[in-house]
Amino acid sequence: MIRFLTAGESHGKALNVIVDGFPSNLNVTEESINNELKRRQAGYGRGMRMKIESDSAEILSGVRFAKTIGSPIALLIRNNDWQNWQDLLDTKENELLFEIISIPRPGHADLTGVSKYNLDDIRNSIERSSARETASRVAAGAIAKMLLAEFGINVGSYVESIGGIYPKENFYSNLLENNSKSGFNALTLSNLADKSSVRVLERAQEERIIRKIKTAKKKGDTLGGTFIAVATGVPAGLGSFMQYDRRLDADIAQGIISINAVKGLEIGNAFEGAGLFGSEIHDEIIKDKTNLKRRTNHYGGIEGGISNGMPIIVRGAMKPIATLMSPIATVDLSTMKKTDARRERSDFTAVPACAVIAEAMLAWSIAKFMIEKFGGDSIEEMKDNYSSYTGKMFGRIKTNFERK
Ligand code: EPS
C-alpha cells in the first residue's frame, strides 16, 4: 500500500514529504513535480506570499537517473519566506521578545488548535494548520500522476464557481450526461482551465469573477467557491464494497475533504439525484463493440465503491478564506473580552489552487487502488497484471454468463 507523510511549518525552513510504496522503474523528474507546484501557486486573488515563493521540490532519495528504485521518495520544498521568520520560528530556545497572538480568527484553526494542544501562542497553531502544507501534497500527487500516466489515466480539474458566480453553460451537467460521443480527456479540460487566471472554462465568467474578487479586496473580504476534479481512463474494478474502508469513493472523499477549507463534496450528481426518481438518475448499462459502458455518468464513475470504467467526477466546495482584512467579532484570549479578529497576510480567494490540490488528492487515491489491484514492486510487473486483467475482463464476463 502506498502512503505519504508531510512535515513542515508554513514559515519554517522547508516542507517535506515522504512518499512510500511506489514501484521501481517509474520515470520521476523534479521538473514534472515542479510544474504541478507552479500550478498550485497560480490564480488571481492569492496574497503576497505567492510572490515570495517559487515552489520547487528537491528529490532527496528514492530516485536514480530519473527512475524510482522502490525505496521511499523523500522531497524537500524550501520556504523562501523563512528568511523573514528565522528568529520567530527558531527550533532552539529563544530569549527574544515577540508578539504573542491571542486573538483567534473565526473560520480558521486558531481556537480549535490552541484548545486542543494547550498552546500559549496562536502562532503555534497557525503554522501547521496553514494551507501551505498542501504544497507537499501536490508534490506527492505529482508522483501519483506520473504512475497513472503509464496506464493512460489522466487527472484534471477546473473551477466551477467563485463567490457564487457560475458559468452560463453547465459544464458539470454535460460531463455527467456523458454528452461527448468520443469521451473526453481530463488533461484537455485541465489545460483549458490553466489558461484562465481563475481556472474557469468560460471567458465571460472569468471577467465577472475577477470583478467580484476586486470587490472582496476593496471590502477587506474573502471568497470561496466550487471546483471539479476529474479522472479519465480509469479501469473498472478499483476499490471494493467488501469493507467500508476499501471503497474507492470513501477514500476519494477523505482525500478531498481533508484539503484545508473544503467543507463539502459530492461524487457525480449526488445532491440533485437525491431528489429524483431512480429511473431518472441511475446510469443505464449499454454495450459497445468490446465493452460494457454507462449511457450517462450521474454516479461519477463509481458504483458499489468500485470504479465502473467511466470517468471519475467529483465536485468540492471550499469556504471563503478565514482571514478578513475587515474582521468580524471574536474574543481576545488574554482578556476574554470581545474584539475584532486579527488581520494576517492571506489570500482573498484560493479556489484555483484548491482545484489543483484536489487533482493531487484524487490522483493519489486512484494510484493507491491501482497499486493495490495490480501489484507494485516494479512498473513492468504492474503493467503485465494490468493488461492481463483489462484485456480479458469483457471476455470473462461473456464466458461466465454464456448459456451453455
Ligand atoms: C499558502 C501560504 C500562506 C497563505 C495561504 C496558503 O501564506 P502566508 O500565511 O505566509 O501569507 O497564503 O494560507 C491560508 C490562506 C491559510 O489560511 O492558511 C500556500 O502556500 O498555499
Short mmCIF file of C-alpha atoms and ligand atoms in Angstrom, two decimals:
data_model
loop_
_atom_site.label_atom_id
_atom_site.label_comp_id
_atom_site.label_asym_id
_atom_site.label_seq_id
_atom_site.Cartn_x
_atom_site.Cartn_y
_atom_site.Cartn_z
CA MET A 1 0.00 0.00 0.00
CA ILE A 2 1.32 3.46 -0.81
CA ARG A 3 1.31 6.23 1.78
CA PHE A 4 2.70 9.70 2.23
CA LEU A 5 3.53 11.76 5.25
CA THR A 6 4.15 15.51 5.23
CA ALA A 7 6.01 17.72 7.69
CA GLY A 8 6.82 21.41 7.87
CA GLU A 9 5.53 24.70 9.22
CA SER A 10 4.19 27.43 6.95
CA HIS A 11 7.10 29.79 7.70
CA GLY A 12 9.61 27.17 8.81
CA LYS A 13 12.74 26.22 6.94
CA ALA A 14 11.05 23.83 4.50
CA LEU A 15 8.18 21.49 3.77
CA ASN A 16 8.86 17.78 3.43
CA VAL A 17 7.08 14.77 2.12
CA ILE A 18 7.97 11.11 2.20
CA VAL A 19 6.23 9.05 -0.46
CA ASP A 20 6.41 5.34 0.23
CA GLY A 21 5.46 2.16 -1.63
CA PHE A 22 5.81 3.17 -5.28
CA PRO A 23 7.04 0.53 -7.75
CA SER A 24 10.55 0.68 -9.18
CA ASN A 25 11.41 1.86 -12.71
CA LEU A 26 8.81 4.62 -12.81
CA ASN A 27 10.01 7.81 -14.50
CA VAL A 28 10.03 10.61 -11.94
CA THR A 29 11.56 14.04 -12.53
CA GLU A 30 11.82 17.18 -10.44
CA GLU A 31 10.61 19.08 -13.49
CA SER A 32 7.23 17.30 -13.55
CA ILE A 33 6.77 17.81 -9.81
CA ASN A 34 7.70 21.48 -10.11
CA ASN A 35 5.25 22.00 -12.93
CA GLU A 36 2.44 20.89 -10.59
CA LEU A 37 3.76 23.07 -7.76
CA LYS A 38 3.70 26.05 -10.09
CA ARG A 39 0.06 25.37 -10.98
CA ARG A 40 -0.84 25.35 -7.27
CA GLN A 41 0.71 28.78 -6.80
CA ALA A 42 -1.28 30.41 -9.56
CA GLY A 43 -4.71 32.04 -9.56
CA TYR A 44 -5.93 35.61 -9.34
CA GLY A 45 -6.76 36.51 -5.74
CA ARG A 46 -3.76 34.98 -3.99
CA GLY A 47 -1.90 37.09 -1.44
CA MET A 48 1.68 38.37 -1.19
CA ARG A 49 3.14 35.04 -0.11
CA MET A 50 2.87 33.57 -3.59
CA LYS A 51 5.09 36.41 -4.83
CA ILE A 52 7.75 35.49 -2.29
CA GLU A 53 7.70 31.76 -3.03
CA SER A 54 8.69 29.95 -6.17
CA ASP A 55 7.99 26.42 -5.02
CA SER A 56 10.27 23.71 -6.27
CA ALA A 57 10.97 20.23 -4.96
CA GLU A 58 14.35 18.67 -4.44
CA ILE A 59 14.37 14.87 -4.65
CA LEU A 60 16.45 13.61 -1.73
CA SER A 61 16.00 9.87 -2.16
CA GLY A 62 14.22 7.05 -3.93
CA VAL A 63 15.10 8.11 -7.49
CA ARG A 64 18.20 7.33 -9.52
CA PHE A 65 18.75 8.59 -13.07
CA ALA A 66 15.13 9.83 -13.22
CA LYS A 67 13.67 6.44 -12.28
CA THR A 68 12.31 5.19 -8.95
CA ILE A 69 14.27 2.37 -7.31
CA GLY A 70 11.49 1.19 -5.00
CA SER A 71 12.81 2.95 -1.90
CA PRO A 72 10.96 5.78 -0.09
CA ILE A 73 10.99 9.01 -2.10
CA ALA A 74 11.81 12.00 0.09
CA LEU A 75 11.17 15.51 -1.21
CA LEU A 76 12.16 18.90 0.16
CA ILE A 77 10.40 22.18 -0.70
CA ARG A 78 12.20 25.17 0.81
CA ASN A 79 10.26 28.18 2.12
CA ASN A 80 11.81 31.39 0.80
CA ASP A 81 9.86 33.31 3.42
CA TRP A 82 11.75 31.54 6.19
CA GLN A 83 14.47 34.16 5.87
CA ASN A 84 11.97 36.68 7.27
CA TRP A 85 10.82 34.35 10.05
CA GLN A 86 14.01 32.68 11.27
CA ASP A 87 14.02 34.31 14.70
CA LEU A 88 10.31 33.80 15.24
CA LEU A 89 10.37 30.13 14.35
CA ASP A 90 13.69 29.06 15.79
CA THR A 91 13.87 25.45 16.95
CA LYS A 92 16.28 26.44 19.75
CA GLU A 93 15.42 28.32 22.99
CA ASN A 94 14.65 31.93 22.25
CA GLU A 95 15.12 34.94 24.51
CA LEU A 96 13.63 37.38 22.01
CA LEU A 97 10.59 39.41 22.87
CA PHE A 98 7.87 38.85 20.31
CA GLU A 99 4.16 39.39 19.94
CA ILE A 100 2.11 36.50 21.27
CA ILE A 101 -1.03 36.00 19.21
CA SER A 102 -4.09 35.74 21.44
CA ILE A 103 -6.91 36.74 19.08
CA PRO A 104 -8.35 33.78 17.14
CA ARG A 105 -9.82 34.20 13.64
CA PRO A 106 -13.28 32.67 13.20
CA GLY A 107 -13.20 30.06 10.44
CA HIS A 108 -9.53 29.18 10.95
CA ALA A 109 -8.00 26.52 13.21
CA ASP A 110 -6.74 29.17 15.66
CA LEU A 111 -9.08 28.45 18.58
CA THR A 112 -9.58 24.74 17.98
CA GLY A 113 -5.79 24.34 17.71
CA VAL A 114 -4.81 26.14 20.91
CA SER A 115 -7.67 24.49 22.83
CA LYS A 116 -6.68 21.02 21.75
CA TYR A 117 -2.88 21.31 22.01
CA ASN A 118 -2.76 23.53 25.12
CA LEU A 119 -0.73 26.19 23.29
CA ASP A 120 0.03 29.65 24.70
CA ASP A 121 0.50 31.36 21.31
CA ILE A 122 -1.88 31.02 18.37
CA ARG A 123 1.19 31.21 16.08
CA ASN A 124 1.92 27.61 17.15
CA SER A 125 -1.41 26.54 15.73
CA ILE A 126 -1.37 28.69 12.58
CA GLU A 127 1.95 27.36 11.38
CA ARG A 128 0.85 23.81 10.75
CA SER A 129 -2.85 24.43 10.05
CA SER A 130 -1.91 26.79 7.19
CA ALA A 131 -2.76 25.62 3.68
CA ARG A 132 0.94 25.94 2.88
CA GLU A 133 1.10 22.22 3.73
CA THR A 134 -0.79 21.48 0.54
CA ALA A 135 2.39 22.13 -1.49
CA SER A 136 3.70 18.83 -0.08
CA ARG A 137 0.50 17.08 -1.12
CA VAL A 138 0.72 18.41 -4.65
CA ALA A 139 4.30 17.09 -4.84
CA ALA A 140 3.13 13.64 -3.69
CA GLY A 141 0.19 13.84 -6.10
CA ALA A 142 2.58 14.67 -8.95
CA ILE A 143 4.31 11.32 -8.41
CA ALA A 144 0.93 9.60 -8.36
CA LYS A 145 0.08 11.31 -11.66
CA MET A 146 3.32 10.02 -13.21
CA LEU A 147 2.31 6.48 -12.27
CA LEU A 148 -1.22 6.92 -13.63
CA ALA A 149 0.08 8.33 -16.92
CA GLU A 150 1.79 4.95 -17.53
CA PHE A 151 -1.71 3.44 -17.72
CA GLY A 152 -3.31 6.22 -19.78
CA ILE A 153 -5.09 7.64 -16.73
CA ASN A 154 -5.28 11.45 -16.63
CA VAL A 155 -6.41 13.64 -13.77
CA GLY A 156 -7.51 17.24 -14.16
CA SER A 157 -9.66 19.94 -12.66
CA TYR A 158 -11.37 23.26 -13.20
CA VAL A 159 -13.02 25.90 -11.06
CA GLU A 160 -16.78 25.81 -11.37
CA SER A 161 -17.63 28.94 -9.37
CA ILE A 162 -16.11 31.63 -7.16
CA GLY A 163 -18.28 33.85 -4.95
CA GLY A 164 -21.45 32.28 -6.36
CA ILE A 165 -20.60 33.14 -9.99
CA TYR A 166 -21.26 30.07 -12.15
CA PRO A 167 -20.73 29.59 -15.89
CA LYS A 168 -23.65 30.06 -18.29
CA GLU A 169 -23.08 26.62 -19.73
CA ASN A 170 -23.50 23.85 -17.17
CA PHE A 171 -20.22 22.02 -17.85
CA TYR A 172 -20.66 19.76 -14.84
CA SER A 173 -24.00 18.52 -16.07
CA ASN A 174 -22.52 17.97 -19.56
CA LEU A 175 -19.81 15.77 -18.08
CA LEU A 176 -22.35 13.72 -16.13
CA GLU A 177 -24.69 13.36 -19.09
CA ASN A 178 -21.70 11.91 -20.95
CA ASN A 179 -22.60 14.15 -23.87
CA SER A 180 -19.32 13.94 -25.71
CA LYS A 181 -19.50 10.97 -28.13
CA SER A 182 -15.79 10.29 -28.25
CA GLY A 183 -15.39 10.66 -24.50
CA PHE A 184 -13.16 13.35 -23.07
CA ASN A 185 -9.72 13.62 -21.58
CA ALA A 186 -9.26 15.13 -18.11
CA LEU A 187 -5.99 16.67 -19.22
CA THR A 188 -7.54 18.57 -22.13
CA LEU A 189 -10.13 20.00 -19.76
CA SER A 190 -7.48 20.94 -17.22
CA ASN A 191 -5.19 22.55 -19.80
CA LEU A 192 -8.10 24.72 -20.85
CA ALA A 193 -8.71 25.77 -17.25
CA ASP A 194 -5.00 26.51 -16.80
CA LYS A 195 -5.31 29.20 -19.46
CA SER A 196 -7.73 31.17 -17.28
CA SER A 197 -6.43 33.31 -14.40
CA VAL A 198 -9.08 31.76 -12.13
CA ARG A 199 -9.12 28.33 -13.84
CA VAL A 200 -12.67 28.58 -15.21
CA LEU A 201 -13.86 27.42 -18.63
CA GLU A 202 -15.83 30.50 -19.72
CA ARG A 203 -14.33 33.87 -20.59
CA ALA A 204 -17.33 35.99 -19.51
CA GLN A 205 -17.49 34.14 -16.20
CA GLU A 206 -13.79 34.82 -15.64
CA GLU A 207 -14.34 38.56 -16.05
CA ARG A 208 -17.27 38.58 -13.62
CA ILE A 209 -15.28 36.58 -11.08
CA ILE A 210 -12.31 38.93 -11.29
CA ARG A 211 -14.64 41.87 -10.68
CA LYS A 212 -16.06 40.10 -7.63
CA ILE A 213 -12.57 39.33 -6.25
CA LYS A 214 -11.68 43.01 -6.70
CA THR A 215 -14.79 43.94 -4.71
CA ALA A 216 -13.80 41.47 -1.98
CA LYS A 217 -10.32 43.03 -1.85
CA LYS A 218 -11.75 46.51 -1.59
CA LYS A 219 -14.07 45.45 1.21
CA GLY A 220 -11.34 43.52 3.02
CA ASP A 221 -13.36 40.36 2.49
CA THR A 222 -12.77 36.89 1.02
CA LEU A 223 -14.47 34.39 -1.30
CA GLY A 224 -14.91 30.64 -1.61
CA GLY A 225 -16.22 28.54 -4.45
CA THR A 226 -16.72 25.16 -6.04
CA PHE A 227 -14.35 23.08 -8.12
CA ILE A 228 -14.48 19.90 -10.20
CA ALA A 229 -11.83 17.18 -10.23
CA VAL A 230 -11.94 14.53 -12.93
CA ALA A 231 -10.04 11.36 -13.82
CA THR A 232 -10.33 9.69 -17.22
CA GLY A 233 -9.00 6.33 -18.39
CA VAL A 234 -9.64 4.68 -15.02
CA PRO A 235 -10.22 0.93 -15.42
CA ALA A 236 -13.29 -0.73 -13.94
CA GLY A 237 -12.60 -2.63 -10.74
CA LEU A 238 -10.68 -0.28 -8.42
CA GLY A 239 -11.92 -0.30 -4.83
CA SER A 240 -14.25 -2.73 -3.14
CA PHE A 241 -17.56 -3.00 -1.28
CA MET A 242 -16.19 -5.75 0.96
CA GLN A 243 -15.24 -3.34 3.77
CA TYR A 244 -16.13 0.32 4.32
CA ASP A 245 -12.51 1.46 4.17
CA ARG A 246 -11.82 -0.33 0.91
CA ARG A 247 -14.33 1.75 -1.05
CA LEU A 248 -12.81 3.98 -3.72
CA ASP A 249 -15.43 6.72 -3.20
CA ALA A 250 -14.78 6.77 0.56
CA ASP A 251 -11.04 7.17 0.00
CA ILE A 252 -11.54 9.95 -2.55
CA ALA A 253 -13.93 11.72 -0.16
CA GLN A 254 -11.42 11.59 2.66
CA GLY A 255 -8.65 12.95 0.45
CA ILE A 256 -10.66 15.87 -0.83
CA ILE A 257 -12.47 16.83 2.36
CA SER A 258 -9.07 16.87 4.09
CA ILE A 259 -7.93 19.81 1.94
CA ASN A 260 -7.85 23.00 4.03
CA ALA A 261 -11.14 24.95 3.83
CA VAL A 262 -13.03 22.25 1.90
CA LYS A 263 -16.38 21.76 3.61
CA GLY A 264 -18.29 19.59 1.18
CA LEU A 265 -18.12 17.27 -1.78
CA GLU A 266 -20.25 15.11 -3.97
CA ILE A 267 -19.41 12.32 -6.36
CA GLY A 268 -21.31 12.71 -9.61
CA ASN A 269 -24.77 14.18 -9.23
CA ALA A 270 -25.33 13.12 -5.61
CA PHE A 271 -27.30 16.08 -4.23
CA GLU A 272 -29.57 16.68 -7.22
CA GLY A 273 -30.03 12.95 -7.71
CA ALA A 274 -31.31 12.57 -4.16
CA GLY A 275 -34.48 14.40 -5.22
CA LEU A 276 -35.17 12.48 -8.43
CA PHE A 277 -36.85 9.19 -9.31
CA GLY A 278 -34.43 6.28 -9.53
CA SER A 279 -35.24 5.90 -13.21
CA GLU A 280 -34.07 9.47 -13.81
CA ILE A 281 -30.68 9.09 -12.17
CA HIS A 282 -29.31 5.54 -12.45
CA ASP A 283 -26.88 5.17 -15.33
CA GLU A 284 -28.18 2.71 -17.94
CA ILE A 285 -25.81 -0.07 -18.96
CA ILE A 286 -25.06 -0.30 -22.69
CA LYS A 287 -22.83 -2.45 -24.82
CA ASP A 288 -20.46 -1.22 -27.49
CA LYS A 289 -18.24 -3.45 -29.66
CA THR A 290 -15.86 -4.60 -26.97
CA ASN A 291 -17.14 -3.39 -23.69
CA LEU A 292 -19.97 -2.60 -21.30
CA LYS A 293 -20.49 1.09 -20.55
CA ARG A 294 -22.95 3.53 -18.97
CA ARG A 295 -25.15 5.77 -21.11
CA THR A 296 -24.81 8.59 -18.57
CA ASN A 297 -22.39 9.10 -15.69
CA HIS A 298 -24.57 10.54 -12.91
CA TYR A 299 -22.74 8.42 -10.36
CA GLY A 300 -19.36 9.89 -11.29
CA GLY A 301 -17.74 6.61 -12.33
CA ILE A 302 -18.22 4.68 -9.09
CA GLU A 303 -20.86 2.09 -8.18
CA GLY A 304 -20.73 -0.02 -5.02
CA GLY A 305 -17.46 1.65 -4.02
CA ILE A 306 -15.84 0.29 -7.22
CA SER A 307 -14.81 2.19 -10.34
CA ASN A 308 -17.07 1.24 -13.27
CA GLY A 309 -14.81 2.36 -16.12
CA MET A 310 -16.47 5.74 -16.63
CA PRO A 311 -14.63 8.98 -15.78
CA ILE A 312 -14.45 9.69 -12.06
CA ILE A 313 -16.06 13.05 -11.39
CA VAL A 314 -16.05 14.89 -8.07
CA ARG A 315 -17.34 18.31 -7.07
CA GLY A 316 -15.99 20.08 -3.97
CA ALA A 317 -16.92 23.21 -2.05
CA MET A 318 -14.32 25.50 -0.49
CA LYS A 319 -15.35 28.03 2.14
CA PRO A 320 -14.11 31.63 1.91
CA ILE A 321 -10.59 32.20 3.32
CA ALA A 322 -10.78 32.75 7.08
CA THR A 323 -8.54 35.82 7.39
CA LEU A 324 -10.50 39.03 6.80
CA MET A 325 -8.95 42.45 6.43
CA SER A 326 -12.28 43.88 7.69
CA PRO A 327 -12.58 41.43 10.54
CA ILE A 328 -15.63 40.03 12.30
CA ALA A 329 -16.07 39.52 16.05
CA THR A 330 -14.03 37.23 18.23
CA VAL A 331 -12.71 37.07 21.80
CA ASP A 332 -9.19 38.07 22.88
CA LEU A 333 -8.00 35.07 24.88
CA SER A 334 -5.66 37.23 27.00
CA THR A 335 -8.52 39.40 28.34
CA MET A 336 -11.56 37.26 27.45
CA LYS A 337 -13.11 40.42 26.04
CA LYS A 338 -14.88 40.89 22.74
CA THR A 339 -12.67 42.27 19.97
CA ASP A 340 -12.13 42.21 16.19
CA ALA A 341 -10.36 39.19 14.69
CA ARG A 342 -6.68 39.62 13.93
CA ARG A 343 -5.56 40.56 10.44
CA GLU A 344 -2.83 38.43 8.95
CA ARG A 345 -1.41 38.36 5.45
CA SER A 346 -3.52 35.94 3.45
CA ASP A 347 -5.33 35.27 0.18
CA PHE A 348 -8.63 36.78 -0.94
CA THR A 349 -9.55 33.55 -2.64
CA ALA A 350 -7.67 30.33 -3.33
CA VAL A 351 -10.24 28.21 -5.18
CA PRO A 352 -7.99 27.84 -8.28
CA ALA A 353 -5.22 26.42 -6.07
CA CYS A 354 -7.73 24.21 -4.26
CA ALA A 355 -8.77 22.63 -7.57
CA VAL A 356 -5.13 21.74 -8.30
CA ILE A 357 -4.76 20.24 -4.81
CA ALA A 358 -7.96 18.23 -5.37
CA GLU A 359 -6.35 16.80 -8.52
CA ALA A 360 -3.38 15.71 -6.43
CA MET A 361 -5.58 14.03 -3.82
CA LEU A 362 -7.74 12.34 -6.48
CA ALA A 363 -4.63 11.11 -8.31
CA TRP A 364 -3.29 9.79 -5.03
CA SER A 365 -6.45 7.78 -4.27
CA ILE A 366 -6.54 6.26 -7.73
CA ALA A 367 -2.81 5.42 -7.66
CA LYS A 368 -3.31 3.75 -4.28
CA PHE A 369 -6.04 1.47 -5.64
CA MET A 370 -4.16 0.82 -8.88
CA ILE A 371 -1.17 -0.42 -6.88
CA GLU A 372 -3.44 -2.46 -4.61
CA LYS A 373 -5.08 -4.17 -7.57
CA PHE A 374 -2.15 -4.62 -9.95
CA GLY A 375 0.77 -5.22 -7.62
CA GLY A 376 3.52 -2.72 -7.19
CA ASP A 377 7.12 -3.98 -6.98
CA SER A 378 8.07 -2.80 -10.45
CA ILE A 379 6.20 -0.82 -13.08
CA GLU A 380 6.75 -3.67 -15.58
CA GLU A 381 5.09 -6.21 -13.27
CA MET A 382 2.22 -3.82 -12.70
CA LYS A 383 1.73 -3.31 -16.44
CA ASP A 384 1.64 -7.07 -17.07
CA ASN A 385 -1.02 -7.52 -14.42
CA TYR A 386 -2.97 -4.56 -15.73
CA SER A 387 -3.03 -5.82 -19.35
CA SER A 388 -3.94 -9.32 -18.31
CA TYR A 389 -6.89 -8.06 -16.24
CA THR A 390 -8.24 -5.35 -18.52
CA GLY A 391 -7.65 -7.30 -21.73
CA LYS A 392 -9.66 -10.27 -20.56
CA MET A 393 -12.37 -8.65 -18.47
CA PHE A 394 -15.13 -8.39 -21.08
CA GLY A 395 -14.37 -11.88 -22.42
CA ARG A 396 -14.57 -13.33 -18.94
CA ILE A 397 -17.95 -11.76 -18.23
CA LYS A 398 -19.28 -13.10 -21.55
CA THR A 399 -17.98 -16.62 -20.94
CA ASN A 400 -19.25 -16.73 -17.37
CA PHE A 401 -22.78 -15.91 -18.39
CA GLU A 402 -22.98 -17.66 -21.75
CA ARG A 403 -25.88 -20.09 -21.92
CA LYS A 404 -24.27 -23.45 -22.37
C1 EPS B 1 -0.33 29.41 1.48
C2 EPS B 1 0.53 30.18 2.19
C3 EPS B 1 0.03 31.15 3.17
C4 EPS B 1 -1.32 31.69 2.71
C5 EPS B 1 -2.32 30.59 2.45
C6 EPS B 1 -1.78 29.45 1.68
O1 EPS B 1 0.99 32.16 3.23
P1 EPS B 1 1.08 33.25 4.40
O2 EPS B 1 0.26 32.74 5.56
O3 EPS B 1 2.52 33.36 4.70
O4 EPS B 1 0.54 34.51 3.80
O5 EPS B 1 -1.16 32.40 1.50
O6 EPS B 1 -2.80 30.07 3.66
C7 EPS B 1 -4.02 30.46 4.10
C8 EPS B 1 -4.82 31.20 3.42
C9 EPS B 1 -4.42 29.97 5.39
O7 EPS B 1 -5.49 30.42 5.87
O8 EPS B 1 -3.71 29.19 5.97
C10 EPS B 1 0.14 28.48 0.44
O9 EPS B 1 1.35 28.26 0.24
O10 EPS B 1 -0.75 27.94 -0.25
#
